[in-house]
Coordinates of C-alpha atoms (C1' of nucleotides) in Angstrom, one line a residue:
Chain X
M1 CA 0.0 -17.5 -1.4
D2 CA 0.0 -19.2 1.8
Q3 CA 3.2 -18.3 3.1
T4 CA 4.0 -15.3 1.3
Y5 CA 7.7 -15.6 1.3
G6 CA 9.6 -12.7 0.3
E7 CA 11.5 -12.9 -2.9
V8 CA 14.9 -11.5 -3.6
N9 CA 15.4 -9.1 -6.3
Q10 CA 18.5 -8.7 -8.4
L11 CA 20.0 -6.4 -5.9
G12 CA 19.6 -8.8 -3.2
G13 CA 16.8 -7.0 -1.6
V14 CA 13.7 -8.7 -0.3
F15 CA 10.3 -7.9 -1.6
V16 CA 7.0 -9.4 -1.8
N17 CA 5.5 -9.6 -5.1
G18 CA 2.3 -7.7 -5.3
R19 CA 2.8 -5.9 -2.1
P20 CA 4.1 -2.5 -1.4
L21 CA 7.5 -2.0 0.0
P22 CA 7.4 -1.4 3.7
N23 CA 6.7 2.1 4.6
A24 CA 10.0 2.5 6.3
I25 CA 11.8 1.8 3.1
R26 CA 9.7 4.1 1.2
I27 CA 10.4 6.8 3.6
R28 CA 14.0 6.0 3.5
I29 CA 14.0 6.3 -0.2
V30 CA 12.6 9.7 -0.1
E31 CA 14.8 10.8 2.7
L32 CA 17.9 9.7 0.9
A33 CA 16.8 11.4 -2.2
Q34 CA 16.4 14.5 -0.3
L35 CA 19.8 14.2 1.0
G36 CA 20.9 14.4 -2.5
I37 CA 21.6 10.8 -3.0
R38 CA 20.9 9.8 -6.5
P39 CA 18.2 7.3 -7.3
C40 CA 20.6 4.8 -8.6
D41 CA 22.5 4.9 -5.4
I42 CA 19.4 4.7 -3.4
S43 CA 18.4 1.7 -5.4
R44 CA 21.7 0.0 -4.7
Q45 CA 21.8 0.9 -1.1
L46 CA 18.4 -0.1 -0.2
R47 CA 18.3 -2.8 -2.7
V48 CA 15.2 -1.8 -4.3
S49 CA 14.9 -1.8 -8.0
H50 CA 15.6 1.5 -9.5
G51 CA 12.2 1.3 -11.2
C52 CA 10.6 1.3 -7.9
V53 CA 12.8 4.0 -6.5
S54 CA 11.9 6.0 -9.5
K55 CA 8.3 5.4 -9.1
I56 CA 8.2 6.2 -5.4
L57 CA 10.2 9.4 -5.9
A58 CA 8.0 10.4 -8.7
R59 CA 5.0 9.8 -6.7
Y60 CA 6.4 11.7 -3.9
N61 CA 7.3 14.6 -6.0
E62 CA 3.9 14.6 -7.4
T63 CA 1.7 14.0 -4.5
G64 CA 3.9 14.6 -1.6
S65 CA 3.0 11.2 -0.3
I66 CA 5.3 8.3 0.0
L67 CA 2.4 6.0 0.5
P68 CA 1.3 3.4 -2.0
G69 CA -2.0 3.8 -3.5
A70 CA -5.1 2.1 -2.3
I71 CA -4.8 -1.5 -3.3
G72 CA -7.8 -3.6 -4.1
G73 CA -11.3 -2.7 -3.8
S74 CA -13.6 -1.3 -6.3
K75 CA -14.3 2.0 -7.8
P76 CA -16.6 4.2 -5.9
R77 CA -19.9 2.6 -5.9
V78 CA -22.5 3.9 -8.2
T79 CA -25.2 2.0 -6.6
T80 CA -25.7 4.5 -3.9
P81 CA -28.6 4.2 -1.6
N82 CA -30.3 6.8 -3.5
V83 CA -29.9 4.9 -6.7
V84 CA -31.0 1.7 -5.2
K85 CA -34.0 3.5 -3.9
S86 CA -34.9 4.8 -7.3
I87 CA -34.4 1.4 -8.8
R88 CA -36.7 0.0 -6.2
D89 CA -39.2 2.6 -7.0
Y90 CA -39.1 1.9 -10.7
K91 CA -39.5 -1.7 -10.0
Q92 CA -42.4 -1.2 -7.7
G93 CA -44.0 1.0 -10.2
D94 CA -43.6 -1.4 -12.9
P95 CA -42.6 -4.9 -11.8
G96 CA -42.1 -5.9 -15.3
I97 CA -39.6 -3.3 -16.1
F98 CA -36.3 -4.4 -17.6
A99 CA -33.0 -3.5 -16.2
W100 CA -32.0 -1.5 -19.2
E101 CA -35.2 0.4 -18.9
I102 CA -34.4 1.2 -15.3
R103 CA -31.0 2.3 -16.5
D104 CA -32.5 4.6 -19.0
R105 CA -34.8 6.0 -16.4
L106 CA -32.1 6.7 -14.0
L107 CA -30.5 8.7 -16.6
A108 CA -33.6 10.4 -17.7
D109 CA -34.6 11.3 -14.2
G110 CA -31.2 12.6 -13.4
V111 CA -30.6 10.2 -10.7
C112 CA -27.4 9.3 -12.3
D113 CA -25.4 10.7 -15.1
K114 CA -23.8 8.7 -17.8
Y115 CA -20.7 8.4 -15.8
N116 CA -22.1 6.9 -12.7
V117 CA -25.1 5.1 -13.9
P118 CA -25.0 1.5 -13.0
S119 CA -24.6 -1.1 -15.7
V120 CA -27.5 -3.2 -16.6
S121 CA -25.9 -6.1 -14.9
S122 CA -25.4 -4.1 -11.8
I123 CA -29.1 -3.1 -11.9
S124 CA -30.0 -6.7 -12.3
R125 CA -27.9 -7.6 -9.4
I126 CA -29.4 -4.9 -7.3
L127 CA -32.9 -6.1 -8.2
R128 CA -31.9 -9.6 -7.3
N129 CA -29.9 -9.0 -4.2
K130 CA -31.2 -5.9 -2.7
I131 CA -34.6 -5.6 -3.9
G132 CA -35.4 -9.1 -4.4
N133 CA -39.0 -9.6 -5.0
L134 CA -40.3 -6.3 -4.0
S135 CA -42.5 -7.9 -1.6
Q136 CA -39.9 -7.4 0.9
P137 CA -39.5 -4.1 2.3
V138 CA -35.9 -4.0 1.6
Q139 CA -34.5 -1.2 3.2
Y140 CA -31.3 -0.6 1.8
E141 CA -29.9 1.5 4.5
N142 CA -30.8 -1.0 7.0
T143 CA -29.6 -4.0 5.2
K144 CA -26.3 -2.7 4.5
P145 CA -25.4 0.1 6.7
P146 CA -21.8 -0.4 6.4
S147 CA -21.5 -0.4 2.8
S148 CA -22.7 3.0 2.3
Q149 CA -19.9 4.1 4.4
H150 CA -17.4 2.2 2.6
A151 CA -18.4 3.7 -0.5
L152 CA -17.2 6.9 0.8
S153 CA -14.2 5.6 2.2
Y154 CA -12.9 4.3 -0.9
N155 CA -10.9 7.2 -1.5
H156 CA -11.0 8.2 1.9
V157 CA -8.5 7.4 4.3
Y158 CA -9.8 4.3 5.3
P159 CA -11.7 5.2 8.3
Y160 CA -9.7 3.4 10.7
S161 CA -10.9 3.3 14.0
Y162 CA -7.8 3.8 15.7
P163 CA -6.9 0.7 17.2
G164 CA -6.2 1.9 20.5
A165 CA -4.9 -1.5 21.0
L166 CA -2.0 -0.8 19.0
S167 CA -0.7 1.9 21.0
P168 CA -1.1 0.5 24.3
T169 CA 1.7 2.3 25.8
G170 CA -0.2 5.3 25.3
T171 CA 1.9 6.1 22.5
K172 CA -0.4 8.6 21.3
V173 CA -2.3 7.9 18.3
S174 CA -5.3 8.9 20.0
S175 CA -4.1 12.4 20.4
P176 CA -1.3 13.2 18.3
P177 CA 0.3 16.3 19.5
G178 CA -1.1 19.0 17.6
V179 CA -1.7 16.8 14.7
P180 CA -5.3 16.8 14.1
V181 CA -6.4 13.8 12.5
T182 CA -8.4 15.6 10.1
P183 CA -11.2 13.3 10.5
G184 CA -13.4 13.6 7.6
H185 CA -11.1 14.5 5.0
V186 CA -11.3 12.6 2.0
G187 CA -8.4 11.4 0.5
I188 CA -5.9 12.9 2.6
S189 CA -5.8 13.3 6.0
R190 CA -2.5 14.7 6.3
A191 CA -2.0 13.9 9.8
W192 CA 0.6 11.6 10.9
P193 CA -0.4 10.7 14.3
S194 CA 2.7 10.0 16.0
V195 CA 5.4 11.6 17.8
H196 CA 8.0 9.4 16.6
T197 CA 10.5 10.7 14.3
V198 CA 11.6 9.4 11.1
S199 CA 14.9 8.9 12.3
N200 CA 13.4 6.9 14.9
I201 CA 11.7 4.8 12.6
L202 CA 14.5 4.6 10.3
G203 CA 16.7 3.9 13.1
I204 CA 14.6 1.2 14.3
R205 CA 15.2 -1.2 11.6
A206 CA 18.7 -1.3 10.6
F207 CA 18.3 -0.5 7.1
M208 CA 21.5 -1.8 6.2
D209 CA 20.4 -5.1 7.2
P210 CA 17.8 -6.6 5.1
A211 CA 17.2 -9.1 7.7
A212 CA 16.2 -6.4 9.9
I213 CA 14.0 -5.0 7.4
A214 CA 12.5 -8.1 6.8
G215 CA 11.7 -9.2 10.2
A216 CA 11.6 -5.9 11.8
D217 CA 9.4 -4.2 9.5
G218 CA 7.1 -6.8 9.3
Y219 CA 4.7 -5.8 6.9
P220 CA 2.4 -3.3 7.9
P221 CA -0.6 -5.2 6.9
K222 CA -1.8 -2.8 4.5
M223 CA -0.6 0.5 4.1
E224 CA -3.9 1.6 3.4
D225 CA -4.7 0.9 6.9
W226 CA -2.1 3.1 8.3
P227 CA -4.4 5.5 9.8
G228 CA -2.8 8.7 9.6
V229 CA -0.5 7.9 6.9
N230 CA -2.6 6.7 4.4
R231 CA -2.3 8.5 1.2
T232 CA -1.3 11.3 3.1
T233 CA 0.3 13.8 1.3
F234 CA 2.5 14.8 3.8
P235 CA 3.4 18.3 3.7
T236 CA 6.7 18.0 2.1
A237 CA 7.5 21.5 2.7
H238 CA 7.4 21.8 6.3
C239 CA 9.4 19.1 7.6
V240 CA 12.8 18.3 7.8
N241 CA 13.8 16.4 4.8
G242 CA 10.4 16.8 3.7
L243 CA 9.3 14.1 5.9
D244 CA 7.0 14.8 8.5
K245 CA 8.8 12.9 10.9
S246 CA 6.4 13.3 13.5
A247 CA 4.2 10.9 12.1
I248 CA 5.7 8.5 9.9
D249 CA 6.1 5.9 12.2
A250 CA 2.6 5.6 12.6
D251 CA 2.9 2.9 10.1
I252 CA 5.1 0.7 11.8
K253 CA 2.8 0.5 14.5
Y254 CA -0.3 -0.5 12.9
P255 CA 0.0 -3.7 11.7
Q256 CA -2.8 -5.5 13.0
A257 CA -0.6 -8.1 12.0
S258 CA 1.7 -6.7 14.5
H259 CA 0.6 -9.0 17.0
N260 CA 1.6 -11.8 14.8
I261 CA 4.7 -10.3 13.9
S262 CA 5.5 -8.8 17.1
T263 CA 6.0 -12.1 18.6
Y264 CA 8.4 -12.1 15.8
V265 CA 8.2 -13.8 12.7
P266 CA 8.8 -17.4 12.4
A267 CA 9.5 -17.3 8.9
C268 CA 8.2 -20.5 8.0
A269 CA 5.8 -20.9 10.6
Y270 CA 3.9 -18.3 9.0
S271 CA 0.5 -19.1 8.2
A272 CA -1.8 -17.3 6.0
S273 CA -3.2 -15.6 8.8
N274 CA -0.5 -13.1 8.9
Q275 CA -0.2 -12.2 5.5
Y276 CA 2.7 -10.2 6.0
G277 CA 5.4 -12.1 7.4
V278 CA 6.6 -11.7 4.1
Y279 CA 9.5 -9.8 4.4
G280 CA 11.0 -12.4 6.3
G281 CA 11.3 -14.7 3.6
P282 CA 13.3 -17.8 3.5
A283 CA 15.4 -16.2 0.9
G284 CA 18.2 -15.6 3.1
G285 CA 17.1 -16.9 6.2
Y286 CA 16.3 -13.5 7.3
V287 CA 13.6 -13.0 9.6
T288 CA 15.7 -13.0 12.4
P289 CA 13.2 -14.0 14.9
G290 CA 14.7 -11.7 17.3
H291 CA 13.0 -8.9 15.6
H292 CA 10.0 -8.6 17.3
W293 CA 9.1 -5.9 15.2
Q294 CA 8.1 -3.2 17.3
S295 CA 4.9 -3.5 18.7
Q296 CA 6.0 -0.4 20.0
S297 CA 4.6 -1.0 23.2
S298 CA 7.4 -3.2 24.1
S299 CA 10.0 -2.4 21.7
L300 CA 9.9 1.2 22.4
S301 CA 10.5 0.5 25.9
H302 CA 13.5 -1.5 25.3
A303 CA 14.4 0.4 22.5
G304 CA 17.9 0.0 23.5
G305 CA 17.5 -3.0 21.4
G306 CA 17.8 -1.5 18.1
M307 CA 15.5 1.1 17.8
T308 CA 17.2 3.7 19.6
A309 CA 19.7 3.8 17.0
H310 CA 18.2 7.0 16.3
A311 CA 19.2 7.5 12.8
G312 CA 22.3 5.9 13.7
D313 CA 22.2 3.4 11.0
L314 CA 21.5 6.0 8.5
H315 CA 24.7 7.4 8.9
P316 CA 26.9 4.8 7.8
A317 CA 25.2 4.8 4.7
M318 CA 24.7 8.4 4.1
S319 CA 27.5 9.8 5.8
F320 CA 29.8 9.4 3.1
K321 CA 27.4 10.1 0.4
H322 CA 25.7 12.9 1.7
P323 CA 28.4 15.5 2.0
A324 CA 29.3 15.5 -1.6
R325 CA 26.5 14.4 -3.6
D326 CA 28.7 14.7 -6.6
G327 CA 31.9 13.3 -5.6
D328 CA 30.4 10.4 -3.9
R329 CA 29.1 9.2 -7.1
K330 CA 30.8 6.0 -7.4
P331 CA 31.3 4.2 -4.3
P332 CA 29.0 1.5 -5.1
S333 CA 31.1 -0.8 -3.3
P334 CA 31.3 0.7 0.0
L335 CA 27.6 0.6 0.1
I336 CA 27.4 -2.8 -0.8
K337 CA 29.8 -3.9 1.7
Q338 CA 27.6 -2.8 4.3
Q339 CA 25.5 -5.7 3.6
P340 CA 25.3 -7.9 6.4
E341 CA 26.7 -11.2 6.0
T342 CA 23.4 -12.5 6.6
L343 CA 22.6 -11.9 3.1
H344 CA 25.4 -13.7 1.7
G345 CA 24.0 -16.9 1.5
V346 CA 21.3 -15.6 -0.6
H347 CA 23.2 -15.5 -3.6
Chain V
dC1 C1' 25.8 4.4 -16.6
dC2 C1' 21.4 6.5 -15.4
dC3 C1' 16.6 6.6 -15.5
dG4 C1' 11.8 6.5 -17.4
dT5 C1' 8.6 3.3 -18.8
dG6 C1' 5.7 -0.7 -19.8
dA7 C1' 5.0 -5.7 -19.5
dC8 C1' 4.5 -9.0 -16.2
dG9 C1' 3.0 -11.8 -12.4
dG10 C1' 1.3 -10.9 -8.2
dT11 C1' -2.2 -9.2 -4.1
dT12 C1' -6.2 -7.0 -2.4
dG13 C1' -10.9 -5.9 -1.5
dA14 C1' -15.6 -4.1 -3.0
dA15 C1' -19.2 -5.7 -5.5
Chain K
dT1 C1' -19.5 -18.2 0.4
dA2 C1' -17.0 -17.8 -3.8
dT3 C1' -16.0 -15.3 -7.8
dT4 C1' -15.0 -11.4 -10.6
dC5 C1' -12.6 -7.5 -11.6
dA6 C1' -10.1 -3.4 -11.4
dA7 C1' -7.2 -1.1 -8.6
dC8 C1' -2.3 -1.1 -7.0
dC9 C1' 2.3 -3.4 -6.2
dG10 C1' 7.7 -4.1 -7.3
dT11 C1' 10.7 -6.3 -10.5
dC12 C1' 12.7 -6.7 -14.7
dA13 C1' 14.2 -5.5 -19.2
dC14 C1' 14.3 -2.3 -22.8
dG15 C1' 15.5 2.0 -24.9

DNA sequence: CCCGTGACGGTTGAA
DNA sequence: TATTCAACCGTCACG
């Protein structure tokens, strides 16, 4: 747990158990698929298990989003302020009331329906934690202002106060060109606040180079946090390749972890604090420190480094596949060779 | 050989 | 503060 080292899958790809693949790879998977490359080839090329490729593509086809689902957390709260208030009222009206009785009353009074009525244990907890001994004025709203919000945000695009910090260079975020950040939209704010293009993104991290991916990508701390991206269903239709390039890269820039990573990722030096060094596991000695993952502020500027590769890297891989999605069928090898030596040691 | 699927071991975060 | 629990993850193996 501590140092979440990446692990290496059967294909030689690096992954972190329990964590989503980097956004860039997800995008890449979709993009390749849209170029007509078959899942099995994508799998080999990106070194991501076919099961994963299959899943991501399936999700994409279904939802239009490449993003992973919201990890962690709980289901939407049933103990809304209103419910708590009712419970409090019941309790005040009859201090000796049992939790199950409260539950029944909540249902009877229509405060809740059978689907969202709190469990008896929840009610007990509420009585204990939020209402305490009635003598206290307990004002739910006051006591936990934040939680009520969170409740909403569960499915919501994590209200992310745009970390202006992350886009120091003024790399938009704050005002995506024409991309309204659909503020209050639940679930899906389909805005990808960024001007960067996918190719950009993709280009950034040499995909062919796991090491790059590893270090470079750093792990966006939590995809769920990617502001605009989150669960976004991005309009597959309107963009090139179905990817709304304009925004995608939002992700790579959000890692709060970024600052950790940005310095680069000392693979081992990783401390729990930056949960996501991950992709720079020891596995192959990747994590080329040099990859200060783009904290776009700097990286963009000297994009020359590797970022600029505008889609450049893509080509090698796809170029030969793309043209003839049929004919190209087999060259498993060519793809493979592209592997950077760096990986060799791995296995 | 390809690919969908489910078990598995893992992480996350609200309660 | 620590624990619980249900959500999701990607890999792997099977069919």
